[in-house]
Amino acid sequence: MAAGASFILPAALIVLALAWAYVRWGSLPEVERAFYGVKPVVVVIVAHALWGLGRTALKDGLTLSAALTSLGLRFVGVHELALLFAGGGAVMLLRRAVAAGAVLALLPVAVGLPAAAPPVPSSLGTLFGVFLKIGSVLFGSGYVLLAFLRTDLVERLRWMDLAQLLDAVAVGQITPGPVFTTATFIGYLLGGPAGAAVATAGIFLPAFVFVAITRPFVPRLRRSVWAAAFLDGVNAISWALMAEVTWHLARASIHDLPTVLIALATGLVAFRTNLNPVVLLGAGAVAGAVVQSL
């Protein structure tokens, strides 16, 4: 409890302060100019993480095939939870040579969400439930969080738009601590300080419980060829979810020549150096402010 609180609370409090400032001053022209340059930088940072995760998660032809299949199914609306569990099961079964057609049999088990569903009224209870669910099923890189946030908050509940989600990710990037503190920012936007508190508690609570329960069994599970294959499959699907949401974020933030140039410059630096992402975000903010002032 002490370690977890020390890991989460400082970052959550910093994000909470930035969320307050965003609500108070986020519509000012100077802030909008800075975010104009920050958003393409965020996309490049996520793409860089995607590249690193892919080198680890896509370890053979089977996991690569599962990831690409899931990526295609995600674009046509198959739910991310169905892809995670079915993809993990498919890789596990195929690796154990049970059935060559397991991927086709297992993956399409859910239909896409309606694109034009009416907005769902927000409440603290619903907000807590959304982030509790995300915290309960999220697996892999912290950036996979973006896929779940987009599905639940942008598409299903329609509590925010993609531009606001990008702003939340940017704030999560420039602050220390786990990427999950993006939930603190979103919770504040949707429900003020109480919303920030319930969203933060909701997304982190399952991890406390799961770590405590599974800690004695993880080494034993990893030694199991069945469990290891399932985890390899889930890692590959996590990569696919991250790739799909990166595509949507790129479309929303890289839309003219200046943002293309900012993204290309950031990519050149990010993929060639180990420069801290905070420096890249700061440079993007300056570039955006300069371009928008011309």
Short mmCIF file of C-alpha atoms in Angstrom, two decimals:
data_model
loop_
_atom_site.label_atom_id
_atom_site.label_comp_id
_atom_site.label_asym_id
_atom_site.label_seq_id
_atom_site.Cartn_x
_atom_site.Cartn_y
_atom_site.Cartn_z
CA MET A 1 0.00 0.00 0.00
CA ALA A 2 2.82 2.41 0.88
CA ALA A 3 4.71 1.68 -2.33
CA GLY A 4 1.60 1.92 -4.46
CA ALA A 5 0.44 5.18 -2.91
CA SER A 6 3.91 6.70 -3.28
CA PHE A 7 3.98 5.65 -6.94
CA ILE A 8 0.52 6.98 -7.81
CA LEU A 9 -0.30 9.98 -5.61
CA PRO A 10 2.42 12.47 -6.62
CA ALA A 11 1.69 12.02 -10.33
CA ALA A 12 -2.07 12.07 -9.75
CA LEU A 13 -1.85 15.34 -7.80
CA ILE A 14 0.28 16.95 -10.51
CA VAL A 15 -2.18 15.84 -13.19
CA LEU A 16 -5.07 17.10 -11.05
CA ALA A 17 -3.45 20.55 -10.91
CA LEU A 18 -2.91 20.54 -14.68
CA ALA A 19 -6.51 19.45 -15.25
CA TRP A 20 -7.70 22.41 -13.17
CA ALA A 21 -5.48 24.74 -15.22
CA TYR A 22 -6.72 23.16 -18.47
CA VAL A 23 -10.36 23.74 -17.53
CA ARG A 24 -9.61 27.30 -16.43
CA TRP A 25 -7.29 28.41 -19.25
CA GLY A 26 -7.40 25.65 -21.89
CA SER A 27 -9.51 27.71 -24.30
CA LEU A 28 -7.06 30.63 -24.31
CA PRO A 29 -5.42 31.15 -27.72
CA GLU A 30 -1.91 30.75 -26.30
CA VAL A 31 -2.76 27.35 -24.81
CA GLU A 32 -4.51 26.19 -27.97
CA ARG A 33 -1.42 27.14 -30.01
CA ALA A 34 0.80 25.09 -27.72
CA PHE A 35 -1.47 22.03 -27.91
CA TYR A 36 -1.50 22.38 -31.70
CA GLY A 37 2.19 21.47 -31.67
CA VAL A 38 2.02 19.02 -28.78
CA LYS A 39 -0.57 16.69 -30.34
CA PRO A 40 1.54 15.45 -33.28
CA VAL A 41 4.42 14.93 -30.84
CA VAL A 42 2.17 12.72 -28.68
CA VAL A 43 1.33 10.59 -31.71
CA VAL A 44 5.02 10.10 -32.51
CA ILE A 45 5.82 9.20 -28.89
CA VAL A 46 3.06 6.58 -28.92
CA ALA A 47 4.28 5.28 -32.30
CA HIS A 48 7.80 5.02 -30.87
CA ALA A 49 6.48 2.99 -27.95
CA LEU A 50 4.51 0.89 -30.44
CA TRP A 51 7.73 0.13 -32.31
CA GLY A 52 9.49 -0.96 -29.12
CA LEU A 53 6.55 -3.08 -27.98
CA GLY A 54 6.33 -4.72 -31.41
CA ARG A 55 9.93 -5.88 -31.28
CA THR A 56 9.08 -7.73 -28.06
CA ALA A 57 5.46 -8.80 -28.61
CA LEU A 58 5.62 -9.89 -32.25
CA LYS A 59 8.18 -12.59 -31.71
CA ASP A 60 7.19 -15.03 -34.48
CA GLY A 61 4.89 -15.51 -37.45
CA LEU A 62 2.01 -16.67 -35.27
CA THR A 63 1.93 -13.63 -33.01
CA LEU A 64 2.42 -11.33 -36.02
CA SER A 65 -0.51 -12.98 -37.81
CA ALA A 66 -2.69 -12.70 -34.71
CA ALA A 67 -1.82 -9.01 -34.34
CA LEU A 68 -2.53 -8.18 -37.99
CA THR A 69 -5.79 -10.16 -37.95
CA SER A 70 -6.90 -8.40 -34.78
CA LEU A 71 -5.92 -5.04 -36.24
CA GLY A 72 -8.16 -5.66 -39.24
CA LEU A 73 -11.03 -6.84 -37.04
CA ARG A 74 -10.65 -3.82 -34.78
CA PHE A 75 -11.03 -1.50 -37.75
CA VAL A 76 -14.37 -3.12 -38.58
CA GLY A 77 -15.60 -2.76 -35.01
CA VAL A 78 -14.83 -5.97 -33.12
CA HIS A 79 -14.63 -5.19 -29.40
CA GLU A 80 -11.16 -4.96 -27.88
CA LEU A 81 -11.96 -7.34 -24.99
CA ALA A 82 -13.09 -10.03 -27.40
CA LEU A 83 -9.87 -9.60 -29.36
CA LEU A 84 -7.68 -9.80 -26.24
CA PHE A 85 -9.20 -12.98 -24.86
CA ALA A 86 -9.90 -14.70 -28.17
CA GLY A 87 -6.52 -13.74 -29.59
CA GLY A 88 -4.72 -15.06 -26.54
CA GLY A 89 -6.70 -18.28 -26.74
CA ALA A 90 -6.09 -18.61 -30.47
CA VAL A 91 -2.33 -18.27 -30.13
CA MET A 92 -2.35 -20.70 -27.22
CA LEU A 93 -4.32 -23.31 -29.15
CA LEU A 94 -2.47 -22.87 -32.42
CA ARG A 95 0.89 -22.99 -30.72
CA ARG A 96 -0.16 -26.25 -29.16
CA ALA A 97 -1.16 -27.46 -32.64
CA VAL A 98 -4.81 -28.06 -31.75
CA ALA A 99 -6.44 -26.47 -34.79
CA ALA A 100 -5.10 -24.49 -37.72
CA GLY A 101 -8.33 -22.46 -38.00
CA ALA A 102 -8.57 -21.39 -34.38
CA VAL A 103 -8.02 -17.71 -35.12
CA LEU A 104 -10.96 -17.55 -37.49
CA ALA A 105 -13.10 -19.51 -35.09
CA LEU A 106 -12.29 -17.53 -32.00
CA LEU A 107 -11.75 -13.90 -32.93
CA PRO A 108 -15.06 -12.66 -34.39
CA VAL A 109 -17.12 -13.19 -31.27
CA ALA A 110 -18.35 -9.63 -30.80
CA VAL A 111 -19.92 -7.06 -33.04
CA GLY A 112 -18.86 -3.46 -33.38
CA LEU A 113 -20.34 -0.73 -31.26
CA PRO A 114 -22.99 1.50 -32.85
CA ALA A 115 -21.32 4.57 -34.30
CA ALA A 116 -24.17 6.95 -33.59
CA ALA A 117 -25.31 5.90 -30.12
CA PRO A 118 -26.76 8.76 -28.04
CA PRO A 119 -24.54 10.15 -25.25
CA VAL A 120 -24.92 8.40 -21.90
CA PRO A 121 -25.52 10.70 -18.89
CA SER A 122 -22.41 10.87 -16.74
CA SER A 123 -22.30 10.25 -13.00
CA LEU A 124 -19.59 9.48 -10.46
CA GLY A 125 -20.81 5.89 -10.20
CA THR A 126 -20.69 5.37 -13.96
CA LEU A 127 -17.31 7.06 -14.16
CA PHE A 128 -15.91 4.79 -11.45
CA GLY A 129 -17.36 1.74 -13.18
CA VAL A 130 -15.82 2.64 -16.54
CA PHE A 131 -12.33 3.05 -15.12
CA LEU A 132 -12.71 0.03 -12.84
CA LYS A 133 -13.52 -2.06 -15.91
CA ILE A 134 -10.57 -0.63 -17.84
CA GLY A 135 -8.23 -1.23 -14.91
CA SER A 136 -9.52 -4.80 -14.62
CA VAL A 137 -8.87 -5.87 -18.21
CA LEU A 138 -6.03 -3.67 -19.44
CA PHE A 139 -2.95 -5.66 -20.36
CA GLY A 140 0.40 -4.80 -21.93
CA SER A 141 1.86 -1.35 -22.47
CA GLY A 142 0.22 1.55 -20.67
CA TYR A 143 -0.42 3.05 -24.09
CA VAL A 144 -2.99 0.32 -24.77
CA LEU A 145 -5.08 2.40 -22.36
CA LEU A 146 -5.78 4.74 -25.29
CA ALA A 147 -7.70 2.07 -27.17
CA PHE A 148 -9.99 1.44 -24.21
CA LEU A 149 -10.48 5.15 -23.53
CA ARG A 150 -11.40 5.82 -27.13
CA THR A 151 -13.88 2.95 -27.25
CA ASP A 152 -15.60 3.76 -23.95
CA LEU A 153 -15.42 7.54 -23.62
CA VAL A 154 -15.43 8.72 -27.23
CA GLU A 155 -17.44 6.08 -29.08
CA ARG A 156 -19.75 4.38 -26.59
CA LEU A 157 -20.52 6.98 -23.91
CA ARG A 158 -19.63 10.06 -26.00
CA TRP A 159 -18.45 11.98 -22.96
CA MET A 160 -15.52 13.57 -24.82
CA ASP A 161 -14.11 13.92 -28.31
CA LEU A 162 -10.84 12.68 -29.75
CA ALA A 163 -9.21 16.10 -29.43
CA GLN A 164 -9.86 16.14 -25.68
CA LEU A 165 -8.50 12.60 -25.41
CA LEU A 166 -5.31 13.74 -27.12
CA ASP A 167 -5.02 16.62 -24.66
CA ALA A 168 -5.41 14.17 -21.78
CA VAL A 169 -2.69 11.93 -23.21
CA ALA A 170 -0.40 14.94 -23.64
CA VAL A 171 -0.83 15.88 -19.98
CA GLY A 172 -0.17 12.28 -18.98
CA GLN A 173 3.06 12.41 -21.02
CA ILE A 174 4.49 15.60 -19.58
CA THR A 175 3.99 14.54 -15.96
CA PRO A 176 6.05 12.00 -14.03
CA GLY A 177 4.58 8.68 -12.97
CA PRO A 178 2.39 6.11 -14.71
CA VAL A 179 0.48 6.85 -17.92
CA PHE A 180 -2.65 5.69 -16.09
CA THR A 181 -2.85 9.09 -14.38
CA THR A 182 -4.48 10.16 -17.64
CA ALA A 183 -7.57 8.88 -15.82
CA THR A 184 -7.13 11.63 -13.22
CA PHE A 185 -7.20 14.29 -15.92
CA ILE A 186 -10.24 12.81 -17.66
CA GLY A 187 -12.06 12.34 -14.36
CA TYR A 188 -11.56 16.01 -13.51
CA LEU A 189 -12.87 17.10 -16.91
CA LEU A 190 -15.99 14.99 -16.48
CA GLY A 191 -16.67 15.36 -12.75
CA GLY A 192 -14.36 17.88 -11.11
CA PRO A 193 -12.20 16.87 -8.11
CA ALA A 194 -14.61 14.07 -7.14
CA GLY A 195 -14.49 12.74 -10.70
CA ALA A 196 -10.69 12.81 -10.64
CA ALA A 197 -10.67 10.85 -7.39
CA VAL A 198 -13.09 8.11 -8.49
CA ALA A 199 -11.46 7.72 -11.92
CA THR A 200 -8.00 7.38 -10.36
CA ALA A 201 -9.23 4.93 -7.74
CA GLY A 202 -11.15 2.94 -10.33
CA ILE A 203 -8.28 2.41 -12.75
CA PHE A 204 -5.63 1.58 -10.13
CA LEU A 205 -7.67 -0.51 -7.67
CA PRO A 206 -7.80 -3.73 -9.76
CA ALA A 207 -4.01 -3.76 -10.13
CA PHE A 208 -3.57 -3.74 -6.35
CA VAL A 209 -5.91 -6.69 -6.00
CA PHE A 210 -4.54 -8.68 -8.96
CA VAL A 211 -0.91 -8.22 -7.97
CA ALA A 212 -1.63 -9.36 -4.43
CA ILE A 213 -3.53 -12.43 -5.64
CA THR A 214 -1.24 -13.52 -8.48
CA ARG A 215 2.20 -12.69 -7.08
CA PRO A 216 2.82 -16.23 -5.75
CA PHE A 217 1.65 -17.84 -8.99
CA VAL A 218 3.23 -15.72 -11.74
CA PRO A 219 6.56 -17.59 -11.98
CA ARG A 220 4.69 -20.91 -12.10
CA LEU A 221 2.30 -19.62 -14.77
CA ARG A 222 5.11 -18.32 -16.94
CA ARG A 223 6.77 -21.74 -16.84
CA SER A 224 3.57 -23.29 -18.22
CA VAL A 225 3.71 -23.60 -22.02
CA TRP A 226 -0.06 -23.03 -22.16
CA ALA A 227 -0.05 -19.89 -20.03
CA ALA A 228 3.07 -18.53 -21.74
CA ALA A 229 1.46 -18.98 -25.16
CA PHE A 230 -1.73 -17.26 -23.98
CA LEU A 231 0.26 -14.29 -22.63
CA ASP A 232 2.20 -14.08 -25.89
CA GLY A 233 -1.09 -13.88 -27.76
CA VAL A 234 -2.46 -11.19 -25.48
CA ASN A 235 0.74 -9.18 -25.90
CA ALA A 236 0.35 -9.35 -29.67
CA ILE A 237 -3.28 -8.23 -29.52
CA SER A 238 -2.29 -5.40 -27.19
CA TRP A 239 0.09 -4.23 -29.91
CA ALA A 240 -2.74 -4.33 -32.46
CA LEU A 241 -5.04 -2.27 -30.22
CA MET A 242 -2.29 0.27 -29.73
CA ALA A 243 -1.66 0.45 -33.50
CA GLU A 244 -5.35 1.03 -34.23
CA VAL A 245 -5.74 3.89 -31.79
CA THR A 246 -2.45 5.44 -32.96
CA TRP A 247 -3.92 5.61 -36.47
CA HIS A 248 -6.99 7.45 -35.22
CA LEU A 249 -4.93 9.81 -33.09
CA ALA A 250 -2.71 10.59 -36.07
CA ARG A 251 -5.69 11.41 -38.24
CA ALA A 252 -6.99 13.80 -35.58
CA SER A 253 -3.72 15.62 -34.91
CA ILE A 254 -1.61 15.49 -38.09
CA HIS A 255 -3.79 17.27 -40.62
CA ASP A 256 -1.76 20.02 -42.31
CA LEU A 257 1.80 20.81 -43.40
CA PRO A 258 3.03 22.26 -40.07
CA THR A 259 1.80 19.29 -38.04
CA VAL A 260 3.30 16.90 -40.59
CA LEU A 261 6.66 18.66 -40.29
CA ILE A 262 6.46 18.67 -36.48
CA ALA A 263 5.68 14.94 -36.50
CA LEU A 264 8.52 14.15 -38.93
CA ALA A 265 11.04 16.16 -36.94
CA THR A 266 9.92 14.53 -33.69
CA GLY A 267 10.11 11.08 -35.25
CA LEU A 268 13.64 11.72 -36.49
CA VAL A 269 14.76 12.71 -33.00
CA ALA A 270 12.74 10.05 -31.12
CA PHE A 271 13.92 7.13 -33.23
CA ARG A 272 17.56 8.23 -33.33
CA THR A 273 18.11 9.39 -29.75
CA ASN A 274 16.99 8.64 -26.20
CA LEU A 275 15.79 12.18 -25.60
CA ASN A 276 13.25 12.50 -22.80
CA PRO A 277 9.67 12.72 -24.17
CA VAL A 278 9.05 15.77 -21.98
CA VAL A 279 11.71 17.64 -23.99
CA LEU A 280 10.02 16.60 -27.23
CA LEU A 281 6.65 17.77 -25.94
CA GLY A 282 8.12 21.08 -24.86
CA ALA A 283 9.67 21.59 -28.29
CA GLY A 284 6.33 20.70 -29.89
CA ALA A 285 4.54 23.27 -27.74
CA VAL A 286 7.03 25.97 -28.75
CA ALA A 287 6.79 25.00 -32.42
CA GLY A 288 2.99 25.06 -32.28
CA ALA A 289 2.93 28.46 -30.63
CA VAL A 290 5.33 29.89 -33.23
CA VAL A 291 3.49 28.42 -36.22
CA GLN A 292 0.08 29.52 -35.01
CA SER A 293 1.37 33.04 -34.32
CA LEU A 294 2.60 33.56 -37.89
#
